mmCIF file of C-alpha atoms in Angstrom:
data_model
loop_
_atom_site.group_PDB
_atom_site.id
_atom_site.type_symbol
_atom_site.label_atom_id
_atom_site.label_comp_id
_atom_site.label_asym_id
_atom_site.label_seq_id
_atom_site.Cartn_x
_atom_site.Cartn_y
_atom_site.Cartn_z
ATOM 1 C CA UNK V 1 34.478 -18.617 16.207
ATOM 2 C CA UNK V 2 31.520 -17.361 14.258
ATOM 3 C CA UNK V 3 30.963 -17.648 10.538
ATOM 4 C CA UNK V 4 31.768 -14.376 8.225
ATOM 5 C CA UNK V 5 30.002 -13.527 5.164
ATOM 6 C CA UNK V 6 32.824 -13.923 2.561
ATOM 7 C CA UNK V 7 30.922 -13.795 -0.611
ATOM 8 C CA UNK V 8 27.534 -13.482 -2.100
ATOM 9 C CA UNK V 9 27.663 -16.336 -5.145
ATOM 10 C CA UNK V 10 25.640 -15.922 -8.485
ATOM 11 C CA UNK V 11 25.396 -19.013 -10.781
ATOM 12 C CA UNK V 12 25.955 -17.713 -13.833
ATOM 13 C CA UNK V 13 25.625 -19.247 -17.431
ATOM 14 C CA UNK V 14 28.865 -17.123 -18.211
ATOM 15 C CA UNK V 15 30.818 -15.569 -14.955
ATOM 16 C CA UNK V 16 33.076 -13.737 -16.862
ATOM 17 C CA UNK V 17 30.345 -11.642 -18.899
ATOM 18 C CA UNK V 18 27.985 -11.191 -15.552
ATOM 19 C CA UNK V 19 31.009 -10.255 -13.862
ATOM 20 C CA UNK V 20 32.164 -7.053 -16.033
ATOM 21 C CA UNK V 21 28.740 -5.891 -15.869
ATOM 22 C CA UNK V 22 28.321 -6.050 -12.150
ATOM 23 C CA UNK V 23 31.891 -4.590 -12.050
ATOM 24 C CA UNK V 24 30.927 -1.751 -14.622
ATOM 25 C CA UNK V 25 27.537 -0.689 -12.549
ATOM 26 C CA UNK V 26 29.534 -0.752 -9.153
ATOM 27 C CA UNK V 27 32.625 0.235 -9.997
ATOM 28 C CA UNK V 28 34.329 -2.840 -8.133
ATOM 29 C CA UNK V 29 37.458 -4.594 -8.997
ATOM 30 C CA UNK V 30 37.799 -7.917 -11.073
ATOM 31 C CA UNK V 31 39.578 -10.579 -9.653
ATOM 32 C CA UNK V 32 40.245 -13.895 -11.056
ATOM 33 C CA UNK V 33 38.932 -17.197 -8.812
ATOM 34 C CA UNK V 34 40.594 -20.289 -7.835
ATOM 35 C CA UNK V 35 38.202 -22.663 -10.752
ATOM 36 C CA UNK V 36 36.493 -21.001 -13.340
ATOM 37 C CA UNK V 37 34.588 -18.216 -11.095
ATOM 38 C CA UNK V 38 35.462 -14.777 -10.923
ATOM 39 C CA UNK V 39 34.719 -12.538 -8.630
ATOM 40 C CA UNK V 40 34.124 -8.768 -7.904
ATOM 41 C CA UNK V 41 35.939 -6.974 -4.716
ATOM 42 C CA UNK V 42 34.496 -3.951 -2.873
ATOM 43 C CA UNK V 43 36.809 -1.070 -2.483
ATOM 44 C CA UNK V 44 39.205 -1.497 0.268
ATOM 45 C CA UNK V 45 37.796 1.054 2.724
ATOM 46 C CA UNK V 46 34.094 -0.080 2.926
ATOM 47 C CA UNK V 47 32.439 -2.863 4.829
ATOM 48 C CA UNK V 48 31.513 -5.293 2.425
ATOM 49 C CA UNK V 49 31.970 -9.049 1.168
ATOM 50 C CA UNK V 50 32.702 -9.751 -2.494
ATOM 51 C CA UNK V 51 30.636 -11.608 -4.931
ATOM 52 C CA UNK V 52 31.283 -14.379 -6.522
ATOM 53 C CA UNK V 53 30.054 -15.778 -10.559
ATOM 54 C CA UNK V 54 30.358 -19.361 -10.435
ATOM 55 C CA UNK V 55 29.663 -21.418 -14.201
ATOM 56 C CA UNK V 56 26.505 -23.230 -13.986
ATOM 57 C CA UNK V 57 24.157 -24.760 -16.867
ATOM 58 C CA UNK V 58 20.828 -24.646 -15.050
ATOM 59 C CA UNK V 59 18.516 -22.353 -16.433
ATOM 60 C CA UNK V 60 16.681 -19.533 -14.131
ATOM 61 C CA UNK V 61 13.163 -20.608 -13.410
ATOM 62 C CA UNK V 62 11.391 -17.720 -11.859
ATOM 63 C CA UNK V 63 11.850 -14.480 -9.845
ATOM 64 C CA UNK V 64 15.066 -14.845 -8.306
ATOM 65 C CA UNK V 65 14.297 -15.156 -4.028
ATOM 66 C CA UNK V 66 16.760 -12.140 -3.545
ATOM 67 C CA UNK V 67 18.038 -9.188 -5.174
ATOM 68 C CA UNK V 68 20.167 -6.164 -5.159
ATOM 69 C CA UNK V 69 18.569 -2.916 -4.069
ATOM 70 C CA UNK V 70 21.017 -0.212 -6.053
ATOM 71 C CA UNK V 71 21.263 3.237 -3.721
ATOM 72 C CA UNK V 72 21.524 6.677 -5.464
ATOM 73 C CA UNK V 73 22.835 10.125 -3.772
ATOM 74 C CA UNK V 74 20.735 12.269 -6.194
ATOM 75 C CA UNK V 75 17.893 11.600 -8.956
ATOM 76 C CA UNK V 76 20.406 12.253 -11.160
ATOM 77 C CA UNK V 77 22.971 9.762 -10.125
ATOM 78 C CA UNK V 78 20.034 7.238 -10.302
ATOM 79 C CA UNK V 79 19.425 8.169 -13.904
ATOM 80 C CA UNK V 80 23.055 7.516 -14.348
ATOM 81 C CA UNK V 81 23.359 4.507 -13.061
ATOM 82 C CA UNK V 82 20.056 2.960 -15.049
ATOM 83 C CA UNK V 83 21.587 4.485 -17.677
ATOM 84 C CA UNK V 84 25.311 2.539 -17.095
ATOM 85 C CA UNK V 85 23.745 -0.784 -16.768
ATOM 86 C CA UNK V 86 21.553 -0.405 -19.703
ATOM 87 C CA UNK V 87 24.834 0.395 -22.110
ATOM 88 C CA UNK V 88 26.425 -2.613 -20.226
ATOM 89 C CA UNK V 89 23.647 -4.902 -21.085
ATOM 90 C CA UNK V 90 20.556 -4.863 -18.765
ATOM 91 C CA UNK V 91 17.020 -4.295 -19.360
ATOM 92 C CA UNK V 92 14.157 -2.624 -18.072
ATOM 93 C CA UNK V 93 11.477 -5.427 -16.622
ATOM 94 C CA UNK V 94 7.970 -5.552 -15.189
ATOM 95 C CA UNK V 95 7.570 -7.243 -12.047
ATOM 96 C CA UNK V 96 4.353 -5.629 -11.131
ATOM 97 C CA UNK V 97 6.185 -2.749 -9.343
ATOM 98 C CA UNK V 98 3.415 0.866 -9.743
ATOM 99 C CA UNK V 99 4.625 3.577 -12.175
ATOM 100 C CA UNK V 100 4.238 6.086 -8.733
ATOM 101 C CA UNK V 101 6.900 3.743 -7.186
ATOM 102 C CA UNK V 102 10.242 6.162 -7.266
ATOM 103 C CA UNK V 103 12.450 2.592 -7.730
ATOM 104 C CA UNK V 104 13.467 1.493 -10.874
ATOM 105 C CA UNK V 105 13.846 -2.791 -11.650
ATOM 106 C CA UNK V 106 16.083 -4.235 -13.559
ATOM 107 C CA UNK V 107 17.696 -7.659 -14.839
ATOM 108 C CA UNK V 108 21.351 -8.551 -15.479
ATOM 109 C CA UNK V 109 21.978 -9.742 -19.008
ATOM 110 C CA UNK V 110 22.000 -13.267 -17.235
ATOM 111 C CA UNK V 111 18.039 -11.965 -15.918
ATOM 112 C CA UNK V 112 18.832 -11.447 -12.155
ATOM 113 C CA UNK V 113 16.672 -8.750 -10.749
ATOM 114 C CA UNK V 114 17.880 -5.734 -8.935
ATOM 115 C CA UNK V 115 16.753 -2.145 -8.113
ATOM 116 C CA UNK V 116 17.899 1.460 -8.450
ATOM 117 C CA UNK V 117 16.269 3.306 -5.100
ATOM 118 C CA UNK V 118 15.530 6.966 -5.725
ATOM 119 C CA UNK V 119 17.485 8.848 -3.538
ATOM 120 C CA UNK V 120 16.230 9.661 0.195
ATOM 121 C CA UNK V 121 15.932 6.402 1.286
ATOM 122 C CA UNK V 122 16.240 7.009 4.755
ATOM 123 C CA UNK V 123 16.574 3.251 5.634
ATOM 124 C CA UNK V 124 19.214 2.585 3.447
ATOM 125 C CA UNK V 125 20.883 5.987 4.296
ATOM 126 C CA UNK V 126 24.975 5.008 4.697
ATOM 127 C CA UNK V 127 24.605 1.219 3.481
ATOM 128 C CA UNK V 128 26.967 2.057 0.182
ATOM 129 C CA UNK V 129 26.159 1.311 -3.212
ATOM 130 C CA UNK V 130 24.664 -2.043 -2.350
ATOM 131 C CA UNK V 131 22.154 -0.926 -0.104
ATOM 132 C CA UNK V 132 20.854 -4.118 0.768
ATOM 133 C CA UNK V 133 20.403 -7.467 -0.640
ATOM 134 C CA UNK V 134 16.462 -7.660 -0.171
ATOM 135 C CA UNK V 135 15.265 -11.706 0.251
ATOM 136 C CA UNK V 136 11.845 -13.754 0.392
ATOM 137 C CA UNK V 137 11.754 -15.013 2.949
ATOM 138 C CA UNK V 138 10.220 -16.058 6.791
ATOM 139 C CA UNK V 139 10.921 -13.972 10.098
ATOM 140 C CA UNK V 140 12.300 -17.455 11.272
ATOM 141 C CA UNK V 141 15.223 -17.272 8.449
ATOM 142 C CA UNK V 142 15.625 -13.473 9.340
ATOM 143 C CA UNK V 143 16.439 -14.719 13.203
ATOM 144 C CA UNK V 144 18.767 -17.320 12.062
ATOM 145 C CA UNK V 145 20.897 -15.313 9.775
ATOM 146 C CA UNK V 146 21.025 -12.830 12.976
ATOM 147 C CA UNK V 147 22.475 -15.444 15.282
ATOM 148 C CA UNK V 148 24.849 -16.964 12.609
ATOM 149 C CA UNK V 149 26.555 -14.068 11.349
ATOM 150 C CA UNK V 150 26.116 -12.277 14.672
ATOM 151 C CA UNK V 151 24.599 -9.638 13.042
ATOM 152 C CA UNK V 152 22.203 -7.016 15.135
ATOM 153 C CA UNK V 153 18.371 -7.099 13.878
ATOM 154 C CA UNK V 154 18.246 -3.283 12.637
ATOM 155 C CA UNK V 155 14.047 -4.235 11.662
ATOM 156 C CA UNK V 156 11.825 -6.751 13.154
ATOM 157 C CA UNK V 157 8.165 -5.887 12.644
ATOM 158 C CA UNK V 158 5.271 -7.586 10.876
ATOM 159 C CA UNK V 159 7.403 -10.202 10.533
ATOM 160 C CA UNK V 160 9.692 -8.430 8.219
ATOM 161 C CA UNK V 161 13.500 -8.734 9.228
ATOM 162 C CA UNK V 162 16.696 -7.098 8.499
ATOM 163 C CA UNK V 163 20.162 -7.273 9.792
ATOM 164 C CA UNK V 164 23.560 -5.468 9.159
ATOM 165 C CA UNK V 165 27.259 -5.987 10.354
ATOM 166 C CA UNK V 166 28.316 -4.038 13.101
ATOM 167 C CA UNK V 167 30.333 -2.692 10.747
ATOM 168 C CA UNK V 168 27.694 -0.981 8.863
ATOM 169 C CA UNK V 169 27.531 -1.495 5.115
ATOM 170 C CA UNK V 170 24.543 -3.443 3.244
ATOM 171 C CA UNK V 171 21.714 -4.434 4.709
ATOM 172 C CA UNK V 172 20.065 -8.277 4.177
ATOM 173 C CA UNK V 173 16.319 -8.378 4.514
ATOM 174 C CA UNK V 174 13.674 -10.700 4.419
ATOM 175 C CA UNK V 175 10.032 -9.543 3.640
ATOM 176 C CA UNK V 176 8.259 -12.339 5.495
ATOM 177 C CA UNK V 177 4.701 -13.856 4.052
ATOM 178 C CA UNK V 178 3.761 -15.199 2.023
ATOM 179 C CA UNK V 179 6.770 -16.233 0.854
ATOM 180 C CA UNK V 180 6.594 -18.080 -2.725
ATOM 181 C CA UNK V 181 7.543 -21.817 -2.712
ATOM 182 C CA UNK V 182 11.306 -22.315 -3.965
ATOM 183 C CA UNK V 183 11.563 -24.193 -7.154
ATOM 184 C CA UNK V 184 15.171 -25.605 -8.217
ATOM 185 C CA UNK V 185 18.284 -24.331 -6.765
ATOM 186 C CA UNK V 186 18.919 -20.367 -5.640
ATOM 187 C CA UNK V 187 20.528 -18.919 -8.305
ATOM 188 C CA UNK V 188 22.038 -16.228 -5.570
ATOM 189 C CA UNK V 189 23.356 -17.959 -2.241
ATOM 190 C CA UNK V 190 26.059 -17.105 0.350
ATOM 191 C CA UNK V 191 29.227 -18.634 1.184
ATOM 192 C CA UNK V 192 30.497 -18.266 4.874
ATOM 193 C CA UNK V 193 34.227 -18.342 5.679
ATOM 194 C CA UNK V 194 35.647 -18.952 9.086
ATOM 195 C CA UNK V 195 38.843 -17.137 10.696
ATOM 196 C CA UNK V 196 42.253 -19.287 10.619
ATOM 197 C CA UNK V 197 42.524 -22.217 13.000
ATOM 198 C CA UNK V 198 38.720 -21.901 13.642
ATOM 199 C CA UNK V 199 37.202 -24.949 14.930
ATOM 200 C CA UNK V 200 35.067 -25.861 11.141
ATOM 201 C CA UNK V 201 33.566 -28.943 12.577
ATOM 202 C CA UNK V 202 32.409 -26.967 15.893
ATOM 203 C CA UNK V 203 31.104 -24.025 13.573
ATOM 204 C CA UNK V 204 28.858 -26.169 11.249
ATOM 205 C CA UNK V 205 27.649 -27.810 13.804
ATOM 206 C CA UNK V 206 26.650 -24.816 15.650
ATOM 207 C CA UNK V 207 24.590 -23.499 12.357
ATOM 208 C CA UNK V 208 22.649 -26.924 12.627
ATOM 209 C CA UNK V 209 21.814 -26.519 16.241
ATOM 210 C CA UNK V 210 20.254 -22.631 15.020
ATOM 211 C CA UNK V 211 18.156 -24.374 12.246
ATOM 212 C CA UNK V 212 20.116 -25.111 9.211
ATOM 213 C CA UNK V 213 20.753 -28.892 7.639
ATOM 214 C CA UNK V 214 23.597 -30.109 6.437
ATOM 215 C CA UNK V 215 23.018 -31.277 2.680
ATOM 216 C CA UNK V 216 26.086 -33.228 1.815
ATOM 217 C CA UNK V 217 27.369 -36.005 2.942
ATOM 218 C CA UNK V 218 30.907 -35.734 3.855
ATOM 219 C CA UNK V 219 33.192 -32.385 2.320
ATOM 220 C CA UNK V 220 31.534 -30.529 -1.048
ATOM 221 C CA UNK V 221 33.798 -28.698 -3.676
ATOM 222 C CA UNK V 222 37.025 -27.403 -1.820
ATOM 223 C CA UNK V 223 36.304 -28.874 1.587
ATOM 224 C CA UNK V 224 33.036 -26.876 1.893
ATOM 225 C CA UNK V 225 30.255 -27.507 3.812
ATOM 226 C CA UNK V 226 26.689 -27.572 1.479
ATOM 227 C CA UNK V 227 24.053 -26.713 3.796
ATOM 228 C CA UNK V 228 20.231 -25.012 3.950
ATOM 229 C CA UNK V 229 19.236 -22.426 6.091
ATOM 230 C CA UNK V 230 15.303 -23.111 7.509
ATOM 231 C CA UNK V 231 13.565 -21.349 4.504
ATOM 232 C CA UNK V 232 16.139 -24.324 2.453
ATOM 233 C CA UNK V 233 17.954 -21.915 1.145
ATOM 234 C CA UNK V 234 21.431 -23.190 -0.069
ATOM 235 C CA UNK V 235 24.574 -21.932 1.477
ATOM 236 C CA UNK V 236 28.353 -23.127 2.150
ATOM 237 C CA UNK V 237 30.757 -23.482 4.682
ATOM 238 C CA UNK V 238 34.525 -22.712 3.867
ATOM 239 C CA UNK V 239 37.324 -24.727 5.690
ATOM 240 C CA UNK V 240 39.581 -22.158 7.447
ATOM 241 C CA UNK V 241 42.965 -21.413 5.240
#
């Protein structure tokens, strides 16, 4: 059985801070994790995955290779929810976006990137709050998250990709070359999950024969898989519970 997208990870010098403020701008619910990660939980009635703070030391060296693009209903509710993320501890930053461009960029107070789209969007029209979760990346890592997730193409031109669930909800894009090298480990990645008494084995070796590589050498924290995806991207594999 195919792979799900269970969570989207951030490795975070302190989960339990970045986790309050992601909660606060999204309005999501805090749960506790099984080690010392916490994680956020989209409301029940959406299409979504959760995401996930996990304690790392390593220090964030660059642009991150993907970030949240906020959605907003009106220009108002984007002034509101600037507004909310700035009392809960972001900032304003400059990475070369135009002062005509409607968007407005952001960092986390652990300096993750993310957007606030003006309203009218029409491609992220019905995606939620997290309208997509925009990547740098090839067209090649664009086709393989397609055929691992099983996950519909909703863009494929100039070498630009995006896909979505069938389910609707965000979007995950890639916005092809050039694509800047990758130095050090993602600071975002995602971790896959399979149904029960899915075949794990027969599943990670199915995301090899797509493209990815298998980076560890026998079973990684909790009987994960560690892998990379072909722009060596990090992901993870969860055993079935």
């Amino acid at each position: 059985m195919t792979s799900q997208l269970f969570a989207i990870c951030f490795n975070a010098t302190r989960p339990a801070g970045l986790a309050r403020f992601w909660s606060g701008v999204l309005g999501w619910e805090v749960a506790g994790g099984p080690d010392d990660d916490v994680a956020i939980l989209p409301p029940p009635d959406t299409a979504g995955f959760r995401i996930r703070f996990l304690p790392s030391r390593e220090p964030k060296i660059g642009q991150n290779r993907a970030h949240f693009d906020l959605t907003s209903a009106s220009p108002e509710n984007q002034r509101q929810t600037v507004a909310r993320a700035l009392e809960l501890g972001g900032e304003h930053i400059d990475v070369g976006q135009l002062p005509e461009e409607g968007h407005v960029v952001l960092a986390d107070p652990d300096g993750n990137e993310f957007c606030v789209i003006e309203a009218g969007n029409t491609f992220l029209a019905d995606t939620g709050v997290i309208g997509a979760l925009a990547c740098d990346g090839t067209q090649e890592v664009g086709y393989f998250w397609s055929k691992a997730l099983q996950w519909p193409l909703v863009w494929d031109q100039d070498q630009e990709t995006a896909i979505q669930s069938p389910n609707g909800g965000t979007k995950i894009t890639w916005g092809g070359p050039p694509v800047a090298p990758k130095t050090g480990t993602n600071r975002l990645h995602f971790e896959l999950a399979l149904p029960a008494a899915a075949d794990w084995e027969a599943e990670v070796d199915r995301l090899i024969s797509l493209g990815a590589t298998r980076t560890d050498t026998g079973e990684g924290d909790d009987g994960r898989a560690l892998m990379l995806d072909p722009d060596g991207n990090e992901f993870s594999v969860r055993r079935p519970r």
